[in-house]
Structure formats: C-alpha cells, structure tokens
PDB file of C-alpha atoms in Angstrom:
ATOM      1  CA  MET S  19       9.569   6.312 -33.710  1.00  0.00           C
ATOM      2  CA  LYS S  20      11.527   9.390 -34.781  1.00  0.00           C
ATOM      3  CA  THR S  21       9.357   9.958 -37.815  1.00  0.00           C
ATOM      4  CA  LEU S  22       6.256   9.487 -35.699  1.00  0.00           C
ATOM      5  CA  LYS S  23       7.577  11.880 -33.081  1.00  0.00           C
ATOM      6  CA  LEU S  24       8.112  14.515 -35.747  1.00  0.00           C
ATOM      7  CA  LEU S  25       4.775  14.003 -37.395  1.00  0.00           C
ATOM      8  CA  ILE S  26       3.110  14.811 -34.099  1.00  0.00           C
ATOM      9  CA  PHE S  27       4.514  18.299 -34.111  1.00  0.00           C
ATOM     10  CA  VAL S  28       3.287  19.171 -37.570  1.00  0.00           C
ATOM     11  CA  PRO S  29      -0.340  19.988 -36.674  1.00  0.00           C
ATOM     12  CA  ALA S  30       0.812  22.355 -33.926  1.00  0.00           C
ATOM     13  CA  LEU S  31       3.242  24.107 -36.276  1.00  0.00           C
ATOM     14  CA  LEU S  32       0.566  24.325 -38.939  1.00  0.00           C
ATOM     15  CA  LEU S  33      -1.873  25.711 -36.436  1.00  0.00           C
ATOM     16  CA  MET S  34       0.693  28.325 -35.425  1.00  0.00           C
ATOM     17  CA  ASN S  35       1.228  29.162 -39.116  1.00  0.00           C
ATOM     18  CA  PHE S  36      -2.361  30.320 -39.429  1.00  0.00           C
ATOM     19  CA  THR S  37      -2.364  32.785 -36.524  1.00  0.00           C
ATOM     20  CA  ALA S  38      -1.156  35.808 -38.403  1.00  0.00           C
ATOM     21  CA  GLY S  39      -3.959  35.831 -40.991  1.00  0.00           C
ATOM     22  CA  PRO S  40      -7.582  34.851 -41.296  1.00  0.00           C
ATOM     23  CA  GLY S  41      -8.852  31.854 -39.338  1.00  0.00           C
ATOM     24  CA  LEU S  42      -8.659  28.235 -40.441  1.00  0.00           C
ATOM     25  CA  THR S  43     -10.958  27.198 -43.206  1.00  0.00           C
ATOM     26  CA  ASP S  44     -13.230  24.225 -42.537  1.00  0.00           C
ATOM     27  CA  ALA S  45     -10.926  22.138 -44.764  1.00  0.00           C
ATOM     28  CA  GLU S  46      -7.806  23.245 -42.850  1.00  0.00           C
ATOM     29  CA  ARG S  47      -9.495  22.575 -39.500  1.00  0.00           C
ATOM     30  CA  LYS S  48     -10.509  19.094 -40.663  1.00  0.00           C
ATOM     31  CA  ALA S  49      -7.038  18.340 -42.033  1.00  0.00           C
ATOM     32  CA  ALA S  50      -5.419  19.389 -38.696  1.00  0.00           C
ATOM     33  CA  ALA S  51      -7.876  17.402 -36.599  1.00  0.00           C
ATOM     34  CA  ASP S  52      -7.549  14.307 -38.883  1.00  0.00           C
ATOM     35  CA  HIS S  53      -3.766  14.567 -38.681  1.00  0.00           C
ATOM     36  CA  LEU S  54      -3.820  14.873 -34.862  1.00  0.00           C
ATOM     37  CA  ASN S  55      -6.114  11.820 -34.662  1.00  0.00           C
ATOM     38  CA  MET S  56      -3.982   9.787 -37.089  1.00  0.00           C
ATOM     39  CA  THR S  57      -0.712  10.527 -35.264  1.00  0.00           C
ATOM     40  CA  LYS S  58      -2.305   9.852 -31.922  1.00  0.00           C
ATOM     41  CA  ASP S  59      -3.533   6.450 -33.144  1.00  0.00           C
ATOM     42  CA  LYS S  60      -0.071   5.705 -34.661  1.00  0.00           C
ATOM     43  CA  LEU S  61       1.693   6.516 -31.417  1.00  0.00           C
ATOM     44  CA  LEU S  62      -0.664   4.490 -29.260  1.00  0.00           C
ATOM     45  CA  THR S  63      -0.434   1.514 -31.700  1.00  0.00           C
ATOM     46  CA  ALA S  64       3.380   1.711 -31.799  1.00  0.00           C
ATOM     47  CA  VAL S  65       3.675   1.463 -28.009  1.00  0.00           C
ATOM     48  CA  LYS S  66       0.826  -0.907 -27.261  1.00  0.00           C
ATOM     49  CA  GLY S  67       1.979  -4.133 -25.635  1.00  0.00           C
ATOM     50  CA  LEU S  68       5.616  -3.137 -25.213  1.00  0.00           C
ATOM     51  CA  SER S  69       7.333  -4.444 -22.115  1.00  0.00           C
ATOM     52  CA  THR S  70       9.001  -2.235 -19.528  1.00  0.00           C
ATOM     53  CA  ALA S  71      12.334  -3.431 -20.882  1.00  0.00           C
ATOM     54  CA  GLN S  72      11.333  -2.492 -24.458  1.00  0.00           C
ATOM     55  CA  LEU S  73      10.025   0.912 -23.385  1.00  0.00           C
ATOM     56  CA  ASN S  74      13.250   1.748 -21.521  1.00  0.00           C
ATOM     57  CA  PHE S  75      15.789   0.197 -23.937  1.00  0.00           C
ATOM     58  CA  LYS S  76      18.418   2.632 -25.298  1.00  0.00           C
ATOM     59  CA  ALA S  77      20.405   1.686 -28.393  1.00  0.00           C
ATOM     60  CA  THR S  78      23.228   3.946 -27.157  1.00  0.00           C
ATOM     61  CA  PRO S  79      23.810   5.820 -23.873  1.00  0.00           C
ATOM     62  CA  GLU S  80      23.137   9.082 -25.777  1.00  0.00           C
ATOM     63  CA  SER S  81      19.906   7.916 -27.415  1.00  0.00           C
ATOM     64  CA  TRP S  82      16.425   8.143 -25.950  1.00  0.00           C
ATOM     65  CA  SER S  83      14.275   5.186 -25.020  1.00  0.00           C
ATOM     66  CA  ILE S  84      10.791   4.826 -26.415  1.00  0.00           C
ATOM     67  CA  ALA S  85       9.372   5.944 -23.063  1.00  0.00           C
ATOM     68  CA  GLU S  86      11.551   9.076 -23.207  1.00  0.00           C
ATOM     69  CA  CYS S  87      10.411   9.783 -26.806  1.00  0.00           C
ATOM     70  CA  VAL S  88       6.785   9.577 -25.652  1.00  0.00           C
ATOM     71  CA  GLU S  89       7.594  11.927 -22.781  1.00  0.00           C
ATOM     72  CA  HIS S  90       9.297  14.361 -25.195  1.00  0.00           C
ATOM     73  CA  ILE S  91       6.231  14.263 -27.485  1.00  0.00           C
ATOM     74  CA  THR S  92       3.919  14.935 -24.506  1.00  0.00           C
ATOM     75  CA  ILE S  93       6.025  17.813 -23.202  1.00  0.00           C
ATOM     76  CA  ALA S  94       6.164  19.353 -26.746  1.00  0.00           C
ATOM     77  CA  GLU S  95       2.412  18.802 -27.163  1.00  0.00           C
ATOM     78  CA  ASN S  96       1.745  20.840 -23.989  1.00  0.00           C
ATOM     79  CA  MET S  97       4.238  23.619 -24.730  1.00  0.00           C
ATOM     80  CA  ILE S  98       3.663  24.069 -28.489  1.00  0.00           C
ATOM     81  CA  PHE S  99      -0.093  24.028 -28.342  1.00  0.00           C
ATOM     82  CA  GLY S 100       0.022  26.326 -25.312  1.00  0.00           C
ATOM     83  CA  MET S 101       2.102  28.834 -27.342  1.00  0.00           C
ATOM     84  CA  ALA S 102      -0.261  28.455 -30.318  1.00  0.00           C
ATOM     85  CA  GLN S 103      -3.345  29.001 -28.212  1.00  0.00           C
ATOM     86  CA  GLY S 104      -1.750  32.058 -26.634  1.00  0.00           C
ATOM     87  CA  ALA S 105      -1.007  33.505 -30.060  1.00  0.00           C
ATOM     88  CA  MET S 106      -4.561  32.839 -31.215  1.00  0.00           C
ATOM     89  CA  SER S 107      -6.000  34.611 -28.210  1.00  0.00           C
ATOM     90  CA  GLU S 108      -4.383  37.833 -29.461  1.00  0.00           C
ATOM     91  CA  GLU S 109      -5.816  40.139 -32.151  1.00  0.00           C
ATOM     92  CA  ALA S 110      -4.919  38.901 -35.592  1.00  0.00           C
ATOM     93  CA  ASP S 111      -2.312  41.041 -37.380  1.00  0.00           C
ATOM     94  CA  PRO S 112      -2.692  40.447 -41.180  1.00  0.00           C
ATOM     95  CA  SER S 113       0.552  42.386 -41.796  1.00  0.00           C
ATOM     96  CA  LYS S 114       2.494  39.480 -40.258  1.00  0.00           C
ATOM     97  CA  ARG S 115       1.189  37.147 -42.926  1.00  0.00           C
ATOM     98  CA  ALA S 116       4.072  38.341 -45.187  1.00  0.00           C
ATOM     99  CA  GLU S 117       6.569  36.980 -42.578  1.00  0.00           C
ATOM    100  CA  ILE S 118       5.497  33.405 -43.280  1.00  0.00           C
ATOM    101  CA  LYS S 119       8.179  32.086 -45.570  1.00  0.00           C
ATOM    102  CA  MET S 120       7.246  28.391 -45.795  1.00  0.00           C
ATOM    103  CA  THR S 121       4.211  26.530 -47.036  1.00  0.00           C
ATOM    104  CA  ASP S 122       2.528  23.881 -44.895  1.00  0.00           C
ATOM    105  CA  ASP S 123       3.953  21.175 -47.132  1.00  0.00           C
ATOM    106  CA  GLN S 124       7.502  22.616 -46.710  1.00  0.00           C
ATOM    107  CA  ILE S 125       7.087  22.625 -42.912  1.00  0.00           C
ATOM    108  CA  VAL S 126       5.900  19.012 -42.974  1.00  0.00           C
ATOM    109  CA  GLY S 127       8.847  18.020 -45.217  1.00  0.00           C
ATOM    110  CA  MET S 128      11.393  19.854 -43.032  1.00  0.00           C
ATOM    111  CA  ILE S 129      10.127  18.373 -39.773  1.00  0.00           C
ATOM    112  CA  THR S 130       9.889  14.803 -41.052  1.00  0.00           C
ATOM    113  CA  ASP S 131      13.287  14.861 -42.810  1.00  0.00           C
ATOM    114  CA  ARG S 132      15.736  13.268 -40.388  1.00  0.00           C
ATOM    115  CA  THR S 133      18.854  13.665 -42.560  1.00  0.00           C
ATOM    116  CA  ASN S 134      19.847  16.720 -40.508  1.00  0.00           C
ATOM    117  CA  LYS S 135      19.282  15.728 -36.898  1.00  0.00           C
ATOM    118  CA  VAL S 136      18.728  18.536 -34.424  1.00  0.00           C
ATOM    119  CA  LYS S 137      19.164  18.285 -30.675  1.00  0.00           C
ATOM    120  CA  THR S 138      16.052  19.411 -28.783  1.00  0.00           C
ATOM    121  CA  GLN S 139      16.100  22.368 -26.452  1.00  0.00           C
ATOM    122  CA  GLU S 140      16.356  21.680 -22.722  1.00  0.00           C
ATOM    123  CA  PRO S 141      12.663  22.425 -21.864  1.00  0.00           C
ATOM    124  CA  PHE S 142      11.660  19.633 -24.311  1.00  0.00           C
ATOM    125  CA  GLU S 143      14.022  17.010 -22.867  1.00  0.00           C
ATOM    126  CA  PRO S 144      12.472  14.068 -20.983  1.00  0.00           C
ATOM    127  CA  LYS S 145      13.081  14.118 -17.228  1.00  0.00           C
ATOM    128  CA  ASN S 146      10.231  12.013 -15.771  1.00  0.00           C
ATOM    129  CA  THR S 147       7.938  15.038 -15.860  1.00  0.00           C
ATOM    130  CA  PHE S 148       4.752  12.984 -15.396  1.00  0.00           C
ATOM    131  CA  GLY S 149       6.038  10.595 -12.762  1.00  0.00           C
ATOM    132  CA  SER S 150       5.905   7.418 -14.799  1.00  0.00           C
ATOM    133  CA  TYR S 151       5.465   6.061 -18.345  1.00  0.00           C
ATOM    134  CA  GLU S 152       1.776   5.409 -17.526  1.00  0.00           C
ATOM    135  CA  GLY S 153       1.400   9.027 -16.259  1.00  0.00           C
ATOM    136  CA  THR S 154       3.031  10.336 -19.457  1.00  0.00           C
ATOM    137  CA  LEU S 155       0.704   8.243 -21.712  1.00  0.00           C
ATOM    138  CA  LYS S 156      -2.325   9.455 -19.733  1.00  0.00           C
ATOM    139  CA  GLU S 157      -1.225  13.079 -20.101  1.00  0.00           C
ATOM    140  CA  PHE S 158      -0.560  12.572 -23.834  1.00  0.00           C
ATOM    141  CA  LYS S 159      -4.006  11.123 -24.443  1.00  0.00           C
ATOM    142  CA  SER S 160      -5.690  13.834 -22.385  1.00  0.00           C
ATOM    143  CA  LYS S 161      -3.821  16.731 -23.979  1.00  0.00           C
ATOM    144  CA  ARG S 162      -4.130  15.339 -27.504  1.00  0.00           C
ATOM    145  CA  SER S 163      -7.896  14.870 -27.085  1.00  0.00           C
ATOM    146  CA  SER S 164      -8.169  18.432 -25.733  1.00  0.00           C
ATOM    147  CA  ASN S 165      -6.123  19.794 -28.684  1.00  0.00           C
ATOM    148  CA  ILE S 166      -8.237  17.905 -31.203  1.00  0.00           C
ATOM    149  CA  ASP S 167     -11.327  19.361 -29.624  1.00  0.00           C
ATOM    150  CA  TYR S 168      -9.762  22.833 -29.685  1.00  0.00           C
ATOM    151  CA  VAL S 169      -8.915  22.553 -33.417  1.00  0.00           C
ATOM    152  CA  LYS S 170     -12.428  21.316 -34.274  1.00  0.00           C
ATOM    153  CA  LYS S 171     -14.362  23.921 -32.295  1.00  0.00           C
ATOM    154  CA  ARG S 172     -12.236  27.059 -31.896  1.00  0.00           C
ATOM    155  CA  THR S 173     -13.021  30.042 -34.061  1.00  0.00           C
ATOM    156  CA  MET S 174      -9.590  31.241 -35.021  1.00  0.00           C
ATOM    157  CA  ILE S 175     -10.401  34.616 -36.592  1.00  0.00           C
TER     158      ILE S 175
END
C-alpha cells in the first residue's frame, strides 16, 4: 500500500515539473494520463472487497490503516493537483527551467523508494476529512477522474 500511495503522487509531481517551461508534449500528456489511470485502478483493486475490520486495521498504534492511507492519498490528490493547476494558470517563466534539478525518472525513484521514510506534513494527515471511508473513496474517484481529464485536455503552454 505504501508503494501504491507514493506512485499516486508521481503524476502530480511530474505535472508540476513541467510548469516552468513549454507545455506537455502529447507523449508526456499520454504518459501522465496513463499513469493516473493505472494507479487509480491499482488502488481500487487493492481495496475492493476489504471488510471494515481490514480497512481499519493498524499494525501498530503509530501506523495508518488502509482507510487512512486512502484518505491521505485523496487529500494529497486534492492539494497537489490544486497547486499544480494554480501554477499552470500563471504565465510560463522559461528562466525557471534551470531550477529543475531532477529528471522525471529521478523523481519517480525518490518517491517510490521507502528506505528513507518521511513523516507527512499535518495538512496531509488523515482526520476523517470526507466523513467516511465511502465518502473518501467517492472523492478520490471523482478527483482522479477530473485530474485525468485535466491532463488529457489542458493546454499547458
């Protein structure tokens, strides 16, 4: 679940990586949309059919349950894509392109590598934001579909 959670952030970070230069190429747009669809399907498959007990089980008092991981992903989906969309609504500044220090592959590798675990920031912590697990899943599906549509159709130049 941790790897899946991290893979879901990659398209948003890649999308943000392109905001300082020219827009996404058709190949980049397709890759981002395909990755968003793939990770959406993986998440939904991973949680399908789980009981309430399974969704809420915590291996340790400090760890998150599956339901909390899904909520964290949904919160991050909303916040990160919101920031990316805000950045893309501004005039492109090609001079900032030089500030990008990592390739897309390096970002993917860094985010999916769990050898150095990082505690999330407070705004991304689960706190029953959507009222229930079902509400969280509904919000995730809705926002992810909206983000896929945005990536496919938005002119990002």
